Coordinates of C-alpha atoms in Angstrom, one line a residue:
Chain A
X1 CA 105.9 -48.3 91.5
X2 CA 106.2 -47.6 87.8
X3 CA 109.2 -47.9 86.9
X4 CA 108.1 -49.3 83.0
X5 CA 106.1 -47.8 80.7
X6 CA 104.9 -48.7 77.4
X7 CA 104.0 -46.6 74.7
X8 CA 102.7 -47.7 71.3
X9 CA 102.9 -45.6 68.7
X10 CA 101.7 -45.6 65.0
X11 CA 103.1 -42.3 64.0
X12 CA 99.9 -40.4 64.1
X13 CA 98.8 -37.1 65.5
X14 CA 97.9 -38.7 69.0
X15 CA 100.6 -41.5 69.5
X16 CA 102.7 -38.3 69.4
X17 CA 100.8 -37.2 72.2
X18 CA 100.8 -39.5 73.8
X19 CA 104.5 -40.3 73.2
X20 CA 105.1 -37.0 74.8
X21 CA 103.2 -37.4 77.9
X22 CA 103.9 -40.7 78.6
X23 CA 107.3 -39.5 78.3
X24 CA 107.1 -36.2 80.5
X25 CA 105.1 -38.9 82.9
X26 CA 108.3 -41.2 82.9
X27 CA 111.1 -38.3 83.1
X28 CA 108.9 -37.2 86.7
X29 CA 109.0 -40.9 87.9
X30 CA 112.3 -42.2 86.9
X31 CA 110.6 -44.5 84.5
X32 CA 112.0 -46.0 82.0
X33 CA 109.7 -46.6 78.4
X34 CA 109.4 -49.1 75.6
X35 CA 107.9 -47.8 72.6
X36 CA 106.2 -50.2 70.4
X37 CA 105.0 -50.3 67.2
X38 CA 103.5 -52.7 65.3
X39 CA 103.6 -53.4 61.8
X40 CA 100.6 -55.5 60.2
X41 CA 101.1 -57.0 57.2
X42 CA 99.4 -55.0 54.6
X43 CA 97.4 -57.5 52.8
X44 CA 96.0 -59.2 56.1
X45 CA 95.2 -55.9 57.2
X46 CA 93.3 -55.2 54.6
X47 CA 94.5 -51.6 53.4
X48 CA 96.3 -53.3 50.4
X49 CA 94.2 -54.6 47.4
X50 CA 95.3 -58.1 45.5
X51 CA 96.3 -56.4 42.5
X52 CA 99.2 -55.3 44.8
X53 CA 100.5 -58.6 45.7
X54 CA 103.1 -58.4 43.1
X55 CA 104.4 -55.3 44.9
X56 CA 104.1 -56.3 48.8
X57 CA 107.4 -56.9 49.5
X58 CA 108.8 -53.5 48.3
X59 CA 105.5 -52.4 50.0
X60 CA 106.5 -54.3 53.1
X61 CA 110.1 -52.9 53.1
X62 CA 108.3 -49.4 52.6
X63 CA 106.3 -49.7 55.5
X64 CA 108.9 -51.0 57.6
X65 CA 111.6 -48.2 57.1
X66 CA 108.5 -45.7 58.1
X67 CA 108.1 -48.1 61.2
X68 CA 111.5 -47.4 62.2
X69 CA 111.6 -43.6 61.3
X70 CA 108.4 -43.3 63.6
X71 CA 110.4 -45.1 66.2
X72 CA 113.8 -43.4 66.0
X73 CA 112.1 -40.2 66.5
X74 CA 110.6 -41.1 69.5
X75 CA 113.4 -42.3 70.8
X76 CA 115.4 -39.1 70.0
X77 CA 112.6 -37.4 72.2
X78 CA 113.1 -39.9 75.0
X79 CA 116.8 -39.1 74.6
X80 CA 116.5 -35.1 74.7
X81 CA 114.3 -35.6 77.5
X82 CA 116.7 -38.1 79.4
X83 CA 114.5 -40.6 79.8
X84 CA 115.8 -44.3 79.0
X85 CA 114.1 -45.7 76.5
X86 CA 114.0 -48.6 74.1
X87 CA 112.4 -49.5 70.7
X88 CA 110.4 -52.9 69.8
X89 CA 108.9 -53.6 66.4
X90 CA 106.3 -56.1 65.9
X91 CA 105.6 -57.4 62.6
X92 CA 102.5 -59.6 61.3
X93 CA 100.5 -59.5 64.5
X94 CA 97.4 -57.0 65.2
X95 CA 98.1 -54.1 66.7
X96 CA 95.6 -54.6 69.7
X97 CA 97.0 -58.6 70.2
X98 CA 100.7 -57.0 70.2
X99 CA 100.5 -54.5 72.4
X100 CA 98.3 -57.1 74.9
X101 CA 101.8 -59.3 74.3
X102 CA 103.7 -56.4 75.7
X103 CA 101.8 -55.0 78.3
X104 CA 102.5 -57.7 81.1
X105 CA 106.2 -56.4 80.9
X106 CA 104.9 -52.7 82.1
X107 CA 104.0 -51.0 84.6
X108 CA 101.6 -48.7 82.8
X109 CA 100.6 -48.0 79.0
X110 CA 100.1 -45.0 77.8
X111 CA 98.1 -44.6 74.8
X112 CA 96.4 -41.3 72.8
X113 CA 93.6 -40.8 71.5
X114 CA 91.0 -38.1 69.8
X115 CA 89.2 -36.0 72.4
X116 CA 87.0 -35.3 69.4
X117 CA 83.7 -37.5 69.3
X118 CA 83.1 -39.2 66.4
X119 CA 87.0 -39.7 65.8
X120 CA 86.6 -40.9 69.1
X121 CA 84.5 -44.2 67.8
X122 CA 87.1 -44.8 65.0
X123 CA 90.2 -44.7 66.1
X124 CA 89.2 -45.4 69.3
X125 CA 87.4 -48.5 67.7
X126 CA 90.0 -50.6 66.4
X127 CA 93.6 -50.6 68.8
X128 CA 93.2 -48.7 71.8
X129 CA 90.0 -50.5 72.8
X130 CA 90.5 -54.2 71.4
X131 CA 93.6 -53.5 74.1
X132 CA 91.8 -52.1 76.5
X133 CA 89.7 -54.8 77.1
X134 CA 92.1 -57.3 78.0
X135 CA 94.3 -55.3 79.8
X136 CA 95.8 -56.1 83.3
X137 CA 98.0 -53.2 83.2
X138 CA 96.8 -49.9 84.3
X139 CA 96.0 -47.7 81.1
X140 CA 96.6 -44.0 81.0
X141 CA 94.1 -42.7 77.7
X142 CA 95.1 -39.2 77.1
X143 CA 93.6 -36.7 74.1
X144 CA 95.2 -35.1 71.0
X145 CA 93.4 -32.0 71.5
X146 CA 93.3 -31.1 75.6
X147 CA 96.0 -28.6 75.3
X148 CA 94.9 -27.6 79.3
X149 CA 96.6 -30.8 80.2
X150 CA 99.7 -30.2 77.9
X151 CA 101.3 -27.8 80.8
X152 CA 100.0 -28.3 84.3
X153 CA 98.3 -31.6 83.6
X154 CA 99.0 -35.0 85.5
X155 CA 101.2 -36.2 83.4
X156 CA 103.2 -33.0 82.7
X157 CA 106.2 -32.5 84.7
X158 CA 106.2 -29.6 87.1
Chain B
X1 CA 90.7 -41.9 88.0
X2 CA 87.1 -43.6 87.4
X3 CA 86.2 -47.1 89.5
X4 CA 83.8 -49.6 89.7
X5 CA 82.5 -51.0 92.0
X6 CA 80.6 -50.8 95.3
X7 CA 84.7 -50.5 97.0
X8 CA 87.6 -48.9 95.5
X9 CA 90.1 -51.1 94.3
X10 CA 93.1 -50.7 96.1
X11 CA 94.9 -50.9 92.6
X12 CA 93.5 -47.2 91.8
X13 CA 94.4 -46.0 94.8
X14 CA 97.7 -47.1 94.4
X15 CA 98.0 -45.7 90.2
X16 CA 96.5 -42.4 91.7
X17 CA 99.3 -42.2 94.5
X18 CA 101.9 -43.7 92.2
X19 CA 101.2 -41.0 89.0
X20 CA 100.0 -38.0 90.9
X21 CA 102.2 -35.4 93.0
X22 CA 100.1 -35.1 95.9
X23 CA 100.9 -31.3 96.8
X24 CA 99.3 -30.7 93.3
X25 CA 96.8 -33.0 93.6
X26 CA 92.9 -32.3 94.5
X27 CA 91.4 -35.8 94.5
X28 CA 87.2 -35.6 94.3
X29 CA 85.8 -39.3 94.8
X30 CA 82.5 -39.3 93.1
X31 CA 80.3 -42.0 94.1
X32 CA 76.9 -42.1 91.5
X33 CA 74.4 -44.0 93.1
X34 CA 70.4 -44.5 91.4
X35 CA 67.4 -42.6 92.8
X36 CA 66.3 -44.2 95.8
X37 CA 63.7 -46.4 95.0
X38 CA 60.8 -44.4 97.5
X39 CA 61.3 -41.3 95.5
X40 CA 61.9 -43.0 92.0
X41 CA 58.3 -45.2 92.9
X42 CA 56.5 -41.4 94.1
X43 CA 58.0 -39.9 90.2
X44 CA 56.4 -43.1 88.9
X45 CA 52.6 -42.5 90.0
X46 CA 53.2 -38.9 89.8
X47 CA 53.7 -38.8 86.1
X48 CA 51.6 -41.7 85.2
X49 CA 48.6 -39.1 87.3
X50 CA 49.9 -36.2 85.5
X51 CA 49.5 -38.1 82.0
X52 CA 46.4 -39.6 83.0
X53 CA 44.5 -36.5 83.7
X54 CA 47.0 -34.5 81.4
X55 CA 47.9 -32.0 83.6
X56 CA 51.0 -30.1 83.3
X57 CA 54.1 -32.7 84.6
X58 CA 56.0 -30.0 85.9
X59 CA 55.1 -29.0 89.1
X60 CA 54.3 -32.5 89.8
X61 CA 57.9 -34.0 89.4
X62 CA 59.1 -31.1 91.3
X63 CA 57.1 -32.2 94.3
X64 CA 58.3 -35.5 95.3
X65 CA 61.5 -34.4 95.7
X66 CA 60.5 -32.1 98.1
X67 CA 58.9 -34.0 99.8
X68 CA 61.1 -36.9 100.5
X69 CA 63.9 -34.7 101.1
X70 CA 64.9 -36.8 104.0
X71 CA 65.1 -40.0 101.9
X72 CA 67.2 -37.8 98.9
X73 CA 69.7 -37.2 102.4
X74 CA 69.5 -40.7 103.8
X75 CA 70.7 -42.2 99.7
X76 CA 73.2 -39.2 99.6
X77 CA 75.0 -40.3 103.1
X78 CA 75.1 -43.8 102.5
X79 CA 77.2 -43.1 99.2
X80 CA 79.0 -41.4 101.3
X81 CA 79.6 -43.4 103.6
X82 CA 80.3 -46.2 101.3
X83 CA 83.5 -45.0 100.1
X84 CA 84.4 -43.4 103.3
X85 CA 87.4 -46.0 104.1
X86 CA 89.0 -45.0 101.1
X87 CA 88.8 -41.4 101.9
X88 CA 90.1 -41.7 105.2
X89 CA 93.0 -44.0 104.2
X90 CA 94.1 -41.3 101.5
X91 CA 93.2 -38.1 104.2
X92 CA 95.5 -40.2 106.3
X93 CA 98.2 -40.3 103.8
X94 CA 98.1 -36.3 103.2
X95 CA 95.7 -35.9 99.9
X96 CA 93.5 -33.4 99.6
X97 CA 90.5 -34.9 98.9
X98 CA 86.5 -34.7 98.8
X99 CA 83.8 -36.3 98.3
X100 CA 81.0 -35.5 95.5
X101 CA 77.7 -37.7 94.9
X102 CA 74.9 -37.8 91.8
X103 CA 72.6 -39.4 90.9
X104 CA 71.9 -41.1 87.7
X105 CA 73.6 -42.5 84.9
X106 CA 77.3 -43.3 86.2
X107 CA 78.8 -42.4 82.5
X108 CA 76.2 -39.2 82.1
X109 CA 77.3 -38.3 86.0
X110 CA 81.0 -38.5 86.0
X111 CA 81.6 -37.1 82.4
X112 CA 79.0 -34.1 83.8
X113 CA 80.7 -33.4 87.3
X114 CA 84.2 -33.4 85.3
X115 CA 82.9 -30.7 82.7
X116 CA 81.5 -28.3 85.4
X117 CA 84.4 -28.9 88.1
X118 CA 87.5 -28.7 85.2
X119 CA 88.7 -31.9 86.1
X120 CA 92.1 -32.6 84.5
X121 CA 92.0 -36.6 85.2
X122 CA 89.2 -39.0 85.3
X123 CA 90.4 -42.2 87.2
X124 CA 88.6 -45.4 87.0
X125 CA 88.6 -48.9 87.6
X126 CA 87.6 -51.8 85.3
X127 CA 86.1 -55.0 86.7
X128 CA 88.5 -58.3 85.9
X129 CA 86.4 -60.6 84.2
X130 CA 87.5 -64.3 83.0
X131 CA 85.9 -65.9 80.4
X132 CA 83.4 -64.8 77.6
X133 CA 82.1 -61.4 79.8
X134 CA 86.0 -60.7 79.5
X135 CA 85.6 -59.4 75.9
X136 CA 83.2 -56.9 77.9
X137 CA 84.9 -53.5 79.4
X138 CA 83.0 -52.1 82.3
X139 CA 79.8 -50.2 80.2
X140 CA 80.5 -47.5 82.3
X141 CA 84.1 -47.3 81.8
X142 CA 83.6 -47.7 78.4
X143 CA 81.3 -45.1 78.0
X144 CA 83.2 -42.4 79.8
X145 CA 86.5 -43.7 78.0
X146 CA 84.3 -42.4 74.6
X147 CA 82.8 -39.5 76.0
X148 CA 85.5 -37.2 78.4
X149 CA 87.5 -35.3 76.8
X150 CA 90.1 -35.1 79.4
X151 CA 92.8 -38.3 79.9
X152 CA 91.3 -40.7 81.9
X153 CA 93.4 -43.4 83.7
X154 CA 91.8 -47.2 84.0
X155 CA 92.6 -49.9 86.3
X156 CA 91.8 -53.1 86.3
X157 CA 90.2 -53.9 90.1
X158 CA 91.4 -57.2 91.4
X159 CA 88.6 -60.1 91.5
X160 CA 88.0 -59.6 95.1
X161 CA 86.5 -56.1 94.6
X162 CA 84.7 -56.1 91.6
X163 CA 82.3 -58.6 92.2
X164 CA 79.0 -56.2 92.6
X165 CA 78.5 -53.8 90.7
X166 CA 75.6 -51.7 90.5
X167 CA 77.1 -48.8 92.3
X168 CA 79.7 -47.2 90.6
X169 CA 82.3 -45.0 92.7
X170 CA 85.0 -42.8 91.2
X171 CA 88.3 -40.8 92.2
X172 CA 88.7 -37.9 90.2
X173 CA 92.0 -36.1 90.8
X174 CA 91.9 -32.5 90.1
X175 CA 95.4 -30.9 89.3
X176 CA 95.7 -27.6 90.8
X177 CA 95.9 -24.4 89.3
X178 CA 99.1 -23.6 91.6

């Protein structure tokens, strides 16, 4: 039944985990997995002042060969793993809206997050939950720090 | 997985069946109903005597519940027998599975029973919604989304069985140690 499975990843601590669940999730099923990533542009997003503006483009370009480091190494995971796997960028859309795009494509997202509270509220704050809430595709929301689950969890492959 | 609703989507059933190896697999369907309202009205003059007449609330709470022991059973069953379809349609299909009831706060409840029981997986269901309450995920699905600290896997129920919702009933898969 899922035979698709989207991941977005930014990079961080958690995608990561959740890159490598999702994909120890899709080497059990047969799945195969799209990661995404999406790239905002900086001065919309807000994390770049005005003053930069003259800058943006190289900024952009910056941002956008990170985007595709963070993407090639998931992909070499999927590929020492054997799992089939593809790589989507998205540029100048919110992360939340983009991954809201994608998700009808899937079977199931999988998406990480801090176990920690107060992390919890920020990161969990801005993408994970502003997709959350207009998903139609099942959501799998597993922790950066449950190390239990790492081995003999759910998503871990026997 | 956590679910709302007064019936289990079939949707959950189907992500738990889908995701989890069923040999592995200890499914406990928690169903977190409120006081029942006999009980919850004997607390109410109970502690409004006690504070009335300021004598010490403690043994005065504890009585009640004593006492209606039979009604405590009679809300207990009928959570149990409210998701008892569900339970017999995945018995039938080979999963280990039982069922656990609280009562209380749904989010306080679940995120509780999967602490003390070292739950690996908190399944739940989130009510479809169209339209403005859309913007809205389930408060309780929300709430234990922010609080477990274990992955927890959400759903969206289909229109047809998320209509009600002031019971909330949950699956939550336990993995095996073996």
């Amino acid at each position: 039944m899922y035979d698709t499975i989207l991941i977005p990843t930014d990079g961080s601590g958690c995608a990561k985990v959740a890159v490598h669940k999702g994909l120890a999730l899709a080497h059990r099923l047969g799945a195969t997995v799209t990661f995404l990533h999406v790239l905002e542009n900086p001065l919309v997003a807000g994390y770049a002042a005005p003053e930069a503006l003259p800058y943006s483009a190289q900024l952009y370009d910056d941002l956008k060969r990170a985007a595709s480091t963070i993407l090639d190494e998931a992909l070499a995971e999927a590929a020492s793993m054997g799992v089939q796997a593809h790589a989507k960028l998205v540029e100048n859309r919110r992360p939340a809206d983009a991954i809201h795009d994608e998700e009808s494509g899937h079977d199931l997202v999988v998406m990480g997050t801090h176990g920690r509270r107060g992390v919890d509220r920020w990161m969990f704050g801005s993408v994970a939950e502003g997709a959350l809430r207009r998903a139609d595709t099942p959501y799998l929301v597993v922790r950066a720090d449950d190390g239990a689950v790492e081995g003999s969890g759910p998503t871990g492959d026997a | 997985m956590p679910l709302e609703g007064t019936s289990f989507g079939a949707e959950v059933l189907d992500a738990v069946r889908s995701l989890l190896v069923r040999e592995h697999t200890h499914v406990t369907v928690l169903h977190v109903g409120r006081e029942p309202r006999t009980v919850r009205d004997a607390l109410h003059r109970r502690h409004g005597a006690a504070s009335a007449t300021t004598v010490p609330m403690e043994p005065a709470t504890e009585a009640p519940r004593v006492f209606d022991s039979q009604t405590w059973d009679a809300a207990r069953r009928a959570l149990v027998d409210a998701v008892d379809p569900e339970v017999r349609m995945l018995r039938r299909a080979g999963w280990r599975v039982e069922v656990a009831t609280a009562f209380g706060e749904p989010p306080d409840e679940i995120v509780a029973h999967a602490r003390k029981h070292g739950i690996d997986l908190i399944a739940m269901a989130t009510h479809a919604r169209s339209g403005l309450a859309r913007a809205v995920l389930g408060s309780v699905a929300e709430a234990v989304l922010r609080r477990a600290e274990i992955p927890v896997l959400m759903v969206r129920a289909s229109e047809a069985t998320s209509e009600s919702e002031p019971d909330t009933a949950f699956v939550v898969p336990t993995i095996d140690p073996a």
